[in-house]
Coordinates of C-alpha atoms in Angstrom, one line a residue:
M290 CA -14.3 -61.5 104.3
D291 CA -18.3 -61.8 103.6
E292 CA -19.4 -63.0 100.1
K293 CA -20.8 -59.8 98.8
T294 CA -17.1 -58.0 99.2
K295 CA -15.4 -61.4 98.1
T296 CA -17.5 -61.2 95.0
I297 CA -16.4 -57.5 94.3
E298 CA -12.9 -57.9 94.6
Q299 CA -13.2 -61.0 92.2
E300 CA -14.6 -58.8 89.6
E301 CA -11.9 -55.7 90.3
T302 CA -9.3 -58.6 89.8
K303 CA -10.5 -59.5 86.5
K304 CA -10.5 -56.2 85.3
G305 CA -6.8 -55.9 86.5
I306 CA -6.7 -54.3 90.1
S307 CA -7.6 -55.9 93.2
R308 CA -9.6 -54.1 96.1
R309 CA -6.4 -53.8 98.1
G310 CA -4.4 -52.5 95.0
F311 CA -7.3 -50.3 94.5
L312 CA -7.4 -49.2 97.7
G313 CA -3.4 -48.9 97.6
A314 CA -3.8 -46.5 94.5
S315 CA -6.3 -44.6 96.3
A316 CA -3.5 -43.8 98.9
A317 CA -1.0 -43.1 96.4
G318 CA -3.3 -40.7 94.5
A319 CA -4.3 -38.9 97.7
A320 CA -0.3 -38.6 98.5
G321 CA 0.1 -37.2 95.0
V322 CA -2.9 -34.7 95.3
A323 CA -1.3 -33.3 98.5
G324 CA 1.7 -33.0 97.0
L325 CA 0.3 -30.8 94.2
G326 CA -1.2 -28.8 96.9
L327 CA -4.5 -30.0 96.5
T328 CA -6.5 -30.8 99.7
G329 CA -10.1 -32.5 100.2
V330 CA -11.3 -35.8 99.3
M331 CA -10.4 -37.4 96.1
T332 CA -13.1 -36.8 93.1
P333 CA -14.2 -40.1 91.7
A334 CA -12.1 -38.8 88.5
Q335 CA -9.3 -38.4 90.8
F336 CA -10.1 -41.5 92.4
A337 CA -9.7 -43.4 89.1
Q338 CA -6.8 -41.6 87.4
A339 CA -4.9 -42.8 90.7
A340 CA -6.0 -46.5 90.6
D341 CA -5.0 -46.2 86.7
K342 CA -1.8 -44.9 87.5
A343 CA -1.0 -47.6 90.2
R344 CA -2.1 -50.3 87.4
H345 CA 0.3 -48.8 84.7
D346 CA 3.0 -48.2 87.3
A347 CA 2.7 -51.9 88.3
K348 CA 2.8 -53.4 84.5
H349 CA 6.2 -51.9 84.5
N350 CA 7.9 -52.7 87.9
V351 CA 10.5 -55.4 88.2
G352 CA 10.6 -56.7 91.7
P353 CA 13.5 -58.2 93.3
G354 CA 14.0 -61.4 92.3
E355 CA 12.2 -61.1 89.3
L356 CA 13.4 -61.4 85.9
D357 CA 13.1 -58.9 83.3
E358 CA 11.0 -59.7 80.0
Y359 CA 13.6 -58.7 77.5
Y360 CA 17.4 -58.4 76.8
G361 CA 18.9 -55.2 75.1
F362 CA 22.0 -54.8 73.7
W363 CA 23.1 -51.2 74.0
S364 CA 26.4 -50.1 71.9
G365 CA 28.6 -48.2 74.2
G366 CA 29.7 -45.4 71.7
H367 CA 33.3 -44.3 72.1
S368 CA 33.8 -46.7 75.4
G369 CA 33.9 -49.2 72.5
E370 CA 31.6 -51.8 74.5
V371 CA 28.5 -53.2 74.3
R372 CA 26.3 -53.4 77.1
I373 CA 23.2 -55.7 78.0
L374 CA 20.3 -54.2 80.3
G375 CA 17.0 -56.1 80.9
L376 CA 13.6 -54.5 80.1
P377 CA 11.3 -53.2 81.3
S378 CA 13.7 -52.6 84.6
M379 CA 16.5 -50.9 82.5
R380 CA 18.9 -52.4 84.9
E381 CA 22.4 -52.8 83.7
L382 CA 23.2 -56.3 83.6
M383 CA 26.4 -56.9 81.8
R384 CA 29.4 -55.1 79.7
I385 CA 31.0 -57.2 77.0
P386 CA 34.3 -55.4 76.2
V387 CA 34.5 -55.7 72.3
F388 CA 37.0 -52.5 71.0
N389 CA 38.2 -51.5 74.3
T390 CA 40.5 -52.6 76.8
E391 CA 38.9 -53.8 79.8
S392 CA 40.8 -54.8 83.0
A393 CA 38.2 -56.8 84.9
T394 CA 38.1 -59.5 82.4
G395 CA 41.4 -59.0 80.8
W396 CA 40.1 -58.2 77.4
G397 CA 42.5 -56.8 75.0
L398 CA 45.5 -58.0 77.6
T399 CA 44.7 -61.9 77.3
D400 CA 46.3 -64.1 74.8
E401 CA 43.0 -65.3 73.6
S402 CA 41.6 -61.9 73.2
K403 CA 44.5 -60.7 71.3
R404 CA 43.9 -63.6 68.9
I405 CA 40.3 -62.6 68.4
K406 CA 41.5 -58.6 67.6
G407 CA 43.6 -60.3 65.3
D408 CA 45.4 -57.4 63.1
S409 CA 43.8 -54.9 65.8
A410 CA 45.3 -56.2 69.1
D411 CA 47.2 -53.1 69.5
V412 CA 44.2 -50.8 69.0
L413 CA 43.3 -49.8 72.4
C414 CA 39.8 -47.8 71.3
G415 CA 36.8 -48.0 69.4
D416 CA 33.6 -46.0 68.6
A417 CA 30.9 -48.8 68.9
H418 CA 27.6 -47.7 67.0
H419 CA 25.0 -50.6 66.0
P420 CA 24.5 -53.7 67.6
H421 CA 22.0 -56.1 65.6
M422 CA 21.2 -59.8 66.1
S423 CA 21.5 -62.6 63.5
M424 CA 18.0 -63.9 62.5
T425 CA 16.5 -66.8 60.8
D426 CA 13.3 -66.4 58.6
G427 CA 13.2 -62.5 59.7
R428 CA 13.3 -63.4 63.5
Y429 CA 16.1 -63.2 66.1
D430 CA 17.9 -66.3 66.5
G431 CA 19.9 -65.6 69.5
K432 CA 23.0 -66.8 68.1
Y433 CA 25.1 -63.6 67.5
V434 CA 25.1 -59.7 68.1
F435 CA 27.3 -57.7 65.5
I436 CA 28.9 -54.6 66.5
N437 CA 30.8 -52.0 64.4
D438 CA 33.7 -49.8 65.2
K439 CA 33.3 -46.4 63.0
L440 CA 36.8 -45.1 64.5
N441 CA 38.8 -48.2 63.4
T442 CA 36.8 -49.6 60.8
R443 CA 36.1 -52.9 62.0
V444 CA 33.6 -55.2 62.8
A445 CA 32.9 -57.7 65.7
R446 CA 30.8 -60.6 66.7
I447 CA 29.4 -61.6 69.8
R448 CA 28.4 -65.1 70.8
C449 CA 25.4 -64.8 72.9
D450 CA 25.7 -68.2 74.4
V451 CA 29.0 -66.8 76.4
M452 CA 28.2 -63.1 75.6
K453 CA 32.0 -62.6 74.5
T454 CA 33.1 -61.3 71.4
D455 CA 34.4 -64.1 69.4
K456 CA 35.3 -62.7 65.9
M457 CA 36.8 -59.6 64.7
L458 CA 37.4 -58.1 61.2
T459 CA 38.9 -55.1 59.9
I460 CA 37.4 -54.1 56.7
P461 CA 39.7 -52.9 53.8
N462 CA 39.5 -50.4 50.8
V463 CA 37.4 -48.0 53.2
Q464 CA 37.4 -46.0 56.2
A465 CA 34.6 -45.4 59.2
I466 CA 32.4 -48.2 59.2
H467 CA 29.0 -46.6 60.1
G468 CA 25.3 -48.4 59.6
L469 CA 25.4 -52.2 60.3
R470 CA 22.3 -54.7 59.6
V471 CA 22.1 -58.4 59.0
Q472 CA 20.2 -60.1 56.5
K473 CA 17.5 -61.3 57.6
V474 CA 16.2 -64.2 55.5
P475 CA 16.3 -66.8 54.8
H476 CA 19.0 -66.5 57.6
T477 CA 22.0 -64.2 58.5
K478 CA 24.2 -65.3 55.9
Y479 CA 25.7 -61.9 55.5
V480 CA 26.2 -58.6 57.6
F481 CA 25.8 -55.4 55.8
C482 CA 27.7 -52.4 56.7
N483 CA 28.5 -48.9 55.1
G484 CA 31.9 -47.5 54.4
E485 CA 31.2 -43.8 55.4
F486 CA 34.3 -41.6 54.3
R487 CA 35.3 -41.1 50.7
I488 CA 38.9 -42.0 50.0
P489 CA 41.5 -42.3 47.5
Q490 CA 41.5 -45.9 46.2
P491 CA 43.9 -47.5 46.8
N492 CA 44.6 -45.2 49.7
D493 CA 48.3 -45.5 49.6
G494 CA 49.5 -42.2 49.1
R495 CA 48.5 -41.3 45.7
D496 CA 45.5 -38.7 44.4
L497 CA 45.9 -37.2 48.2
N498 CA 44.2 -34.0 46.7
D499 CA 42.1 -35.2 43.9
P500 CA 38.8 -35.6 45.5
T501 CA 37.4 -36.9 42.1
K502 CA 39.3 -40.2 42.8
Y503 CA 37.5 -40.3 46.2
F504 CA 35.1 -43.2 46.8
T505 CA 33.7 -45.6 49.4
M506 CA 31.9 -48.7 49.5
F507 CA 29.2 -50.9 51.0
N508 CA 30.7 -53.9 52.5
V509 CA 29.3 -57.6 52.8
I510 CA 30.5 -59.6 55.4
D511 CA 30.3 -63.8 55.6
A512 CA 28.5 -63.8 58.9
E513 CA 29.5 -67.4 59.9
K514 CA 33.2 -67.2 58.5
M515 CA 33.7 -63.5 59.7
E516 CA 35.2 -62.8 56.2
M517 CA 34.8 -60.2 53.3
A518 CA 32.1 -61.6 51.2
F519 CA 32.3 -58.7 48.4
Q520 CA 32.3 -54.5 48.5
V521 CA 30.3 -52.3 46.2
I522 CA 31.6 -49.0 44.9
V523 CA 29.1 -46.1 45.6
D524 CA 28.7 -42.1 44.8
G525 CA 28.5 -40.1 47.8
N526 CA 28.9 -41.1 51.5
L527 CA 26.8 -44.1 53.1
D528 CA 25.3 -43.2 56.6
N529 CA 22.8 -46.0 57.8
T530 CA 21.5 -49.3 56.1
D531 CA 19.1 -52.3 56.6
A532 CA 17.6 -55.4 54.8
D533 CA 14.6 -56.4 53.2
Y534 CA 12.5 -59.7 54.0
T535 CA 13.1 -61.4 51.0
G536 CA 17.1 -61.8 51.0
R537 CA 17.4 -59.6 47.6
F538 CA 17.6 -56.3 48.6
A539 CA 19.8 -53.6 51.0
A540 CA 19.2 -50.4 51.2
A541 CA 21.5 -47.7 52.5
T542 CA 20.9 -43.8 53.1
C543 CA 23.6 -41.7 51.2
Y544 CA 24.6 -38.0 51.7
N545 CA 27.3 -35.7 49.8
S546 CA 25.8 -36.7 46.3
E547 CA 28.1 -33.5 45.9
E548 CA 31.2 -35.7 46.2
G549 CA 32.6 -32.8 48.5
V550 CA 35.3 -32.7 51.2
T551 CA 34.0 -29.6 53.2
L552 CA 30.8 -29.0 55.1
A553 CA 29.8 -26.2 52.3
E554 CA 30.8 -28.4 49.4
T555 CA 28.5 -31.2 50.8
M556 CA 25.2 -29.1 51.5
R557 CA 24.6 -27.7 47.9
N558 CA 22.3 -30.2 46.6
E559 CA 18.4 -30.2 47.4
R560 CA 18.8 -33.9 47.2
D561 CA 20.8 -36.8 48.2
W562 CA 20.0 -40.3 47.8
L563 CA 18.8 -44.0 49.1
V564 CA 21.0 -46.3 47.6
V565 CA 18.8 -49.8 46.8
F566 CA 21.4 -53.1 46.6
D567 CA 20.5 -55.8 44.3
I568 CA 22.3 -58.6 46.6
H569 CA 21.6 -61.3 44.0
S570 CA 22.4 -59.7 41.1
I571 CA 25.9 -58.7 42.7
E572 CA 26.5 -62.6 43.8
K573 CA 25.9 -63.5 40.4
A574 CA 28.3 -61.3 38.9
I575 CA 30.8 -62.2 41.3
K576 CA 30.3 -65.9 40.7
A577 CA 30.8 -65.1 37.0
G578 CA 34.0 -63.4 38.0
K579 CA 32.6 -60.2 37.0
F580 CA 34.5 -57.9 39.7
Q581 CA 37.8 -56.2 40.3
T582 CA 40.0 -55.9 43.2
I583 CA 41.8 -53.0 44.8
G584 CA 45.3 -52.6 45.9
D585 CA 46.5 -55.5 47.9
S586 CA 43.0 -56.6 49.1
K587 CA 41.9 -59.7 47.3
V588 CA 38.3 -58.9 48.2
P589 CA 35.9 -58.7 45.0
V590 CA 34.8 -55.6 44.0
V591 CA 31.9 -54.5 41.9
D592 CA 30.7 -50.9 40.5
G593 CA 27.9 -49.9 41.9
R594 CA 28.2 -46.4 41.2
K595 CA 25.1 -43.8 39.5
K596 CA 27.6 -42.3 37.2
A597 CA 28.3 -45.8 35.9
N598 CA 24.6 -46.5 35.5
S599 CA 25.6 -49.7 37.3
A600 CA 22.9 -52.7 37.5
Y601 CA 23.6 -53.4 40.8
T602 CA 22.4 -50.2 42.5
K603 CA 19.4 -47.9 42.2
Y604 CA 19.7 -44.3 43.9
I605 CA 16.6 -43.2 44.6
P606 CA 16.3 -39.3 45.3
V607 CA 15.3 -38.4 48.9
P608 CA 15.8 -34.8 50.6
K609 CA 19.1 -33.8 51.3
S610 CA 21.4 -35.7 54.0
P611 CA 18.8 -38.4 55.0
H612 CA 20.0 -40.2 58.1
G613 CA 18.4 -43.4 59.4
C614 CA 17.2 -46.3 57.3
N615 CA 14.6 -48.8 58.5
T616 CA 12.8 -51.6 57.3
S617 CA 9.0 -52.2 58.5
P618 CA 8.3 -55.7 59.9
D619 CA 5.6 -56.6 57.3
G620 CA 8.6 -56.4 54.7
E621 CA 6.3 -53.5 52.8
Y622 CA 8.6 -50.4 52.9
F623 CA 12.3 -48.8 53.6
V624 CA 12.0 -45.5 55.1
A625 CA 14.7 -43.0 54.7
N626 CA 14.4 -40.3 57.6
G627 CA 15.0 -36.7 56.2
K628 CA 17.3 -35.2 59.3
L629 CA 17.5 -31.8 57.4
S630 CA 13.9 -32.4 56.0
P631 CA 10.8 -32.5 58.1
T632 CA 10.1 -35.6 56.1
V633 CA 10.6 -39.2 55.9
T634 CA 10.6 -40.9 52.6
I635 CA 8.4 -44.3 52.5
V636 CA 9.9 -46.7 49.7
S637 CA 7.6 -49.6 48.4
I638 CA 9.9 -52.9 48.6
K639 CA 7.4 -54.7 46.3
K640 CA 8.4 -51.9 43.4
L641 CA 11.8 -52.5 43.5
P642 CA 12.1 -55.6 41.3
D643 CA 10.1 -53.2 38.5
L644 CA 12.6 -50.8 39.3
F645 CA 15.9 -52.6 38.8
A646 CA 14.0 -53.8 35.6
G647 CA 13.6 -50.6 34.1
K648 CA 9.8 -50.4 34.1
I649 CA 9.6 -47.6 36.5
K650 CA 12.0 -44.5 37.3
E651 CA 13.7 -44.2 40.8
R652 CA 10.7 -41.6 42.2
D653 CA 8.1 -44.1 41.2
A654 CA 9.2 -46.2 44.3
I655 CA 8.2 -43.9 46.6
V656 CA 4.7 -44.3 48.2
G657 CA 4.6 -41.6 51.0
E658 CA 6.6 -38.5 52.4
P659 CA 4.7 -37.5 55.5
E660 CA 5.8 -34.3 57.2
L661 CA 6.3 -35.2 60.7
G662 CA 8.6 -32.3 62.7
L663 CA 12.1 -30.9 62.5
G664 CA 14.8 -33.4 62.6
P665 CA 13.7 -36.9 61.9
L666 CA 16.3 -39.4 62.5
H667 CA 15.2 -42.7 62.9
T668 CA 12.1 -44.7 62.6
A669 CA 11.0 -47.8 64.7
F670 CA 7.8 -49.8 64.4
D671 CA 5.2 -51.6 66.4
G672 CA 4.0 -54.3 64.2
R673 CA 0.3 -52.6 64.3
G674 CA 0.9 -50.2 61.6
N675 CA 2.5 -47.7 63.6
A676 CA 5.8 -45.6 63.4
Y677 CA 8.0 -43.9 65.8
T678 CA 10.6 -41.5 64.4
T679 CA 12.7 -39.5 66.8
L680 CA 12.5 -35.7 66.0
F681 CA 16.3 -34.7 67.3
L682 CA 15.5 -30.8 67.0
D683 CA 11.9 -30.7 68.3
S684 CA 13.3 -33.3 71.0
Q685 CA 10.2 -35.5 70.7
I686 CA 9.0 -38.8 69.5
V687 CA 6.3 -38.9 67.0
K688 CA 3.7 -41.6 66.7
W689 CA 2.1 -41.8 63.2
D690 CA 0.4 -44.2 60.8
V691 CA 1.8 -45.5 57.9
K692 CA -0.9 -46.1 55.7
K693 CA -2.5 -43.1 56.5
A694 CA 0.6 -41.4 55.5
I695 CA 0.4 -43.2 52.2
E696 CA -2.8 -42.2 51.8
A697 CA -2.2 -38.6 52.4
Y698 CA 0.6 -38.9 49.8
N699 CA -1.6 -40.0 47.4
G700 CA -4.1 -36.7 47.9
K701 CA -6.3 -38.2 50.6
K702 CA -6.9 -35.7 53.5
V703 CA -6.3 -37.6 56.4
N704 CA -4.1 -37.1 59.7
Y705 CA -1.4 -39.6 59.8
I706 CA 0.0 -38.2 63.1
K707 CA -1.4 -39.9 66.3
Q708 CA 0.9 -38.2 69.0
K709 CA 3.9 -36.5 69.8
L710 CA 5.4 -36.8 73.3
D711 CA 8.1 -34.8 74.4
V712 CA 11.6 -36.7 75.3
H713 CA 14.8 -34.8 77.1
Y714 CA 16.7 -34.2 75.2
Q715 CA 17.2 -34.5 71.2
P716 CA 16.9 -37.7 70.6
G717 CA 19.2 -40.1 68.1
H718 CA 18.3 -43.7 67.7
N719 CA 15.1 -45.1 69.1
H720 CA 14.2 -48.7 69.1
T721 CA 11.0 -51.1 70.0
T722 CA 10.7 -54.4 71.4
M723 CA 11.5 -57.0 68.6
G724 CA 10.7 -54.4 66.2
E725 CA 13.4 -55.0 63.6
T726 CA 11.7 -58.4 63.0
R727 CA 8.6 -60.2 62.1
D728 CA 7.8 -60.6 65.6
A729 CA 7.7 -57.0 66.3
D730 CA 5.3 -56.9 69.5
G731 CA 4.8 -53.1 70.2
K732 CA 5.3 -53.3 73.9
Y733 CA 7.7 -50.6 74.5
L734 CA 10.2 -48.1 72.8
V735 CA 13.5 -46.8 73.7
S736 CA 14.4 -43.1 73.0
L737 CA 18.0 -42.8 73.2
C738 CA 18.8 -38.8 74.2
K739 CA 22.1 -37.3 73.3
F740 CA 21.6 -34.9 76.2
S741 CA 20.3 -34.9 79.8
K742 CA 20.7 -31.4 81.0
D743 CA 18.5 -31.0 84.0
R744 CA 17.3 -34.8 84.5
F745 CA 20.0 -35.9 86.9
L746 CA 22.4 -34.8 89.5
P747 CA 25.0 -32.7 87.9
T748 CA 28.4 -34.4 87.3
G749 CA 30.6 -31.5 86.1
P750 CA 30.9 -30.0 82.4
L751 CA 30.7 -33.9 81.4
R752 CA 27.3 -35.5 81.6
A753 CA 25.5 -38.8 81.2
E754 CA 22.9 -38.9 78.0
N755 CA 19.8 -40.2 79.0
D756 CA 17.9 -43.3 78.0
Q757 CA 14.1 -43.1 78.1
L758 CA 11.9 -45.8 78.4
I759 CA 8.4 -45.7 76.5
D760 CA 5.2 -47.8 76.9
I761 CA 3.7 -48.1 73.4
S762 CA 1.4 -51.0 74.5
G763 CA -1.8 -48.6 74.3
E764 CA -3.1 -45.9 72.1
E765 CA -1.0 -43.5 74.0
M766 CA 2.5 -43.2 74.3
K767 CA 3.6 -42.9 78.1
L768 CA 7.2 -42.2 79.5
V769 CA 7.8 -44.7 82.3
H770 CA 11.5 -44.8 83.0
D771 CA 14.5 -41.9 82.8
G772 CA 18.4 -43.7 82.9
P773 CA 21.5 -42.0 82.6
T774 CA 24.0 -43.5 80.5
F775 CA 27.7 -43.2 79.2
A776 CA 29.6 -42.5 77.2
E777 CA 27.3 -41.9 74.0
P778 CA 25.3 -45.0 73.9
H779 CA 24.4 -44.4 70.1
D780 CA 21.9 -47.5 69.3
C781 CA 20.2 -50.3 70.9
M782 CA 18.3 -53.5 70.1
I783 CA 15.7 -55.1 72.1
V784 CA 15.0 -59.2 72.3
H785 CA 12.7 -61.0 74.0
R786 CA 14.5 -63.2 76.8
S787 CA 12.9 -66.6 75.1
K788 CA 15.1 -65.9 72.1
V789 CA 18.5 -66.2 74.3
K790 CA 20.1 -69.2 76.1
P791 CA 22.9 -68.3 77.7
K792 CA 25.4 -71.3 79.1
K793 CA 25.6 -71.4 82.9
L794 CA 29.3 -73.1 82.6
W795 CA 32.1 -73.0 79.9
T796 CA 32.4 -76.4 77.9
R797 CA 36.2 -77.7 78.1
D798 CA 36.4 -77.8 74.4
D799 CA 35.1 -74.1 73.5
P800 CA 36.8 -72.8 70.4
I801 CA 37.7 -69.4 72.1
F802 CA 40.8 -71.0 74.1
A803 CA 41.2 -73.8 71.5
E804 CA 44.7 -72.3 70.7
T805 CA 45.7 -72.3 74.3
V806 CA 44.5 -75.9 74.7
A807 CA 46.7 -76.8 71.5
Q808 CA 49.8 -75.1 73.0
A809 CA 49.2 -77.0 76.3
K810 CA 49.3 -80.2 74.3
R811 CA 52.1 -79.5 72.6
D812 CA 54.3 -78.8 76.0
G813 CA 52.6 -82.6 77.3
V814 CA 50.2 -80.7 79.9
T815 CA 46.8 -81.8 80.8
L816 CA 45.2 -78.6 81.7
E817 CA 42.6 -80.1 84.3
T818 CA 45.4 -81.8 86.6
D819 CA 48.9 -80.4 85.8
N820 CA 50.5 -77.4 87.4
K821 CA 53.7 -77.1 86.0
V822 CA 56.7 -74.9 84.8
I823 CA 57.8 -75.2 81.0
R824 CA 60.8 -73.4 80.1
D825 CA 61.7 -72.5 76.4
G826 CA 64.9 -70.2 76.4
N827 CA 63.9 -66.8 78.2
R828 CA 60.0 -67.5 77.3
V829 CA 58.2 -69.6 80.5
R830 CA 55.1 -70.7 80.4
V831 CA 53.2 -71.5 83.8
Y832 CA 50.3 -74.0 83.9
M833 CA 48.1 -74.0 87.2
T834 CA 44.4 -74.6 88.0
S835 CA 42.0 -72.9 90.1
I836 CA 39.5 -74.4 92.6
A837 CA 38.1 -71.9 95.3
P838 CA 40.2 -71.0 97.3
N839 CA 43.4 -72.2 95.7
F840 CA 45.6 -71.9 92.7
G841 CA 47.2 -75.2 92.1
M842 CA 50.6 -73.3 92.4
T843 CA 51.1 -70.8 95.0
E844 CA 54.6 -70.5 93.6
F845 CA 57.0 -69.9 90.7
N846 CA 60.3 -68.8 89.8
V847 CA 61.6 -67.0 86.6
K848 CA 64.4 -64.8 85.6
Q849 CA 64.5 -61.1 85.0
G850 CA 63.7 -60.4 81.2
D851 CA 61.8 -63.6 80.9
T852 CA 58.6 -63.5 78.9
V853 CA 56.4 -65.1 81.3
T854 CA 52.8 -66.7 80.3
V855 CA 50.5 -67.7 82.6
C856 CA 47.7 -70.0 81.7
I857 CA 45.2 -71.1 84.4
T858 CA 42.2 -73.6 84.2
N859 CA 39.1 -73.2 86.2
L860 CA 38.3 -76.3 87.8
D861 CA 35.0 -74.9 89.3
Q862 CA 31.6 -76.3 88.2
V863 CA 29.6 -74.1 89.8
E864 CA 28.0 -71.2 88.1
D865 CA 29.1 -67.8 89.5
V866 CA 32.3 -68.7 90.6
T867 CA 34.2 -67.1 88.5
H868 CA 37.8 -66.7 89.3
G869 CA 40.5 -64.0 88.7
F870 CA 44.6 -63.5 88.4
A871 CA 46.2 -60.3 88.9
M872 CA 49.7 -60.2 89.0
C873 CA 51.0 -56.9 90.9
Q874 CA 53.1 -54.5 89.2
H875 CA 53.2 -56.0 85.8
G876 CA 49.8 -54.8 84.3
A877 CA 48.5 -58.6 84.3
S878 CA 44.7 -59.2 84.7
M879 CA 42.3 -61.9 83.7
E880 CA 38.9 -63.6 84.5
I881 CA 38.8 -67.3 83.9
G882 CA 35.1 -68.6 84.2
P883 CA 34.1 -71.9 85.5
Q884 CA 35.6 -74.4 83.3
A885 CA 37.4 -72.3 81.4
T886 CA 41.2 -71.7 80.3
S887 CA 42.7 -68.4 79.8
S888 CA 46.3 -66.9 79.5
I889 CA 47.8 -63.9 79.6
T890 CA 51.5 -62.8 78.4
F891 CA 53.7 -60.5 80.4
K892 CA 57.4 -59.2 80.8
A893 CA 59.3 -60.1 84.2
D894 CA 61.4 -57.0 84.1
K895 CA 62.5 -56.4 87.7
P896 CA 63.7 -58.8 90.0
G897 CA 61.8 -59.4 93.5
V898 CA 58.9 -61.0 95.0
F899 CA 55.6 -60.4 93.2
W900 CA 52.0 -61.4 94.4
Y901 CA 49.6 -62.7 92.0
Y902 CA 45.8 -62.8 93.6
C903 CA 42.5 -63.8 92.5
H904 CA 40.5 -60.5 92.1
W905 CA 37.0 -62.1 91.4
F906 CA 35.4 -62.9 94.7
C907 CA 34.8 -66.6 95.0
H908 CA 35.1 -68.0 98.4
A909 CA 35.0 -66.9 102.1
L910 CA 38.7 -67.4 101.9
H911 CA 38.9 -65.3 99.1
M912 CA 41.4 -63.1 100.1
E913 CA 43.9 -66.0 100.7
M914 CA 43.7 -67.1 97.4
R915 CA 47.3 -66.1 96.1
G916 CA 50.7 -67.0 95.4
R917 CA 54.1 -65.5 94.7
M918 CA 56.1 -65.1 91.5
I919 CA 59.8 -64.8 92.1
V920 CA 61.9 -63.2 90.0
E921 CA 65.6 -63.9 90.2
K922 CA 68.2 -61.1 89.2
A923 CA 69.8 -61.5 85.8

């Protein structure tokens, strides 16, 4: 290469494209032009466009062996699970079973998972909606992800060091937990979640046909203990929620201000509410003993109903049936998304102290109400003053300037809409990278579309939905990825990989299997070395180790009718060397990660020989890793 050519390539590299890349882009661009039926030499404009596309594509490419920049946590909708994706590749990395039953890991089957599920251990399904990570000082801390089960009124917690569900709570006094968010500052002391459906209180058979006695509640969970902290009675049906950056306020969209039970009854009023909760005043009231309890529940409950003129809540009128509730990353605003109105409502958080002090009226807290399009559902932010709202009916994402929208509300003639991008089709939730924190970085936005229609190969009447990745780092939004997803993924959150520190191996004292370890001690068993059978009447506990490619016990005997618990400790210390245990014809299946202990209980109800084997590939002799359970006839 001569000196002149070398200098040119160095200059091109500084501009973000090498000579080789530029020529590659030219070839790609020429192929693209040919594909469009155009012939001839590329014009300079076409050449530049092709080069720009090559740079853009390379920016989002994650090559073999390369790591993604972000973790994405996707709700699995009515699959009941949480999925981990890498961004920008959109590769699915892992599925975390939560409210579902899952045979690969044994979730819902193992003794450990049943203990975690607690009083809902026999519930085999769920409807997972809103995953949100714990925070410290308004920033993701990589400790937990919380997720709600709308179907069975539960909230679960996932430990991000092992990516396993470690706690689950059934919420009392309410039905259908929908919106869920975490307290952002000073840390996630609380998880806020909405009870959506109004029910009689207590719901014990009284007042069945008297809807005037129905109500629901705003629910606050102690995030560390995973126990109820308190509840707030409200008017209407709560939908989505979010928290501020002071720790004092949370807000929730609320529909059905009519308090009806049929569709027609819930659609009469032109306005519903954004309900704002003063968390500090509620805490003080509970500390002073100013609360009630309902039915058998011991959870403190305060009355936050509008009709009670509550000091704990304010009901800000917004257009009917608002849906999404989102906090801007600068901490300035709550945004309530209209759904049945083409507008979103911008509420100033700085004005809320005056609202609670009675210095201003509810609508005075509103500083903007921009008209965006048909069916605004959810709003995300890029940290540069821009907001991105999904338009369900228009099948679009609209990018708009928050400050200009406020100026327009005050009478200034400005154009606050920057761009509208078609998505496919009918988007619900959207999410920007780090967008729910102070660290919103404005690189990517994900649109979770409810329909895919013609985007993928047809799969019969039931089709995948569509997640779309959009580059928002420049002035214009650019679609960079389509990806099928199943079932209804509903919502997601995206965190930079630097915030998450997963373990490579389990530690032997992990609390997830602490009760199993305690039982082994009571049986006089050392889990790391012993392989033995403990008989306790017709209950049999089988302890064994595993190290590739052997189980510590290759056969054991029980009697027909025995209840058998198999407890396995994986002694391998190499990451990736996970073992499994699957007992033929007994519905028993579980995962045992390296250095973990897992147990599963089943009934040996038929005489005969039954093979157990490792079903997670672990060794060249993996197929030979097996043993026999011999069931003697009763």
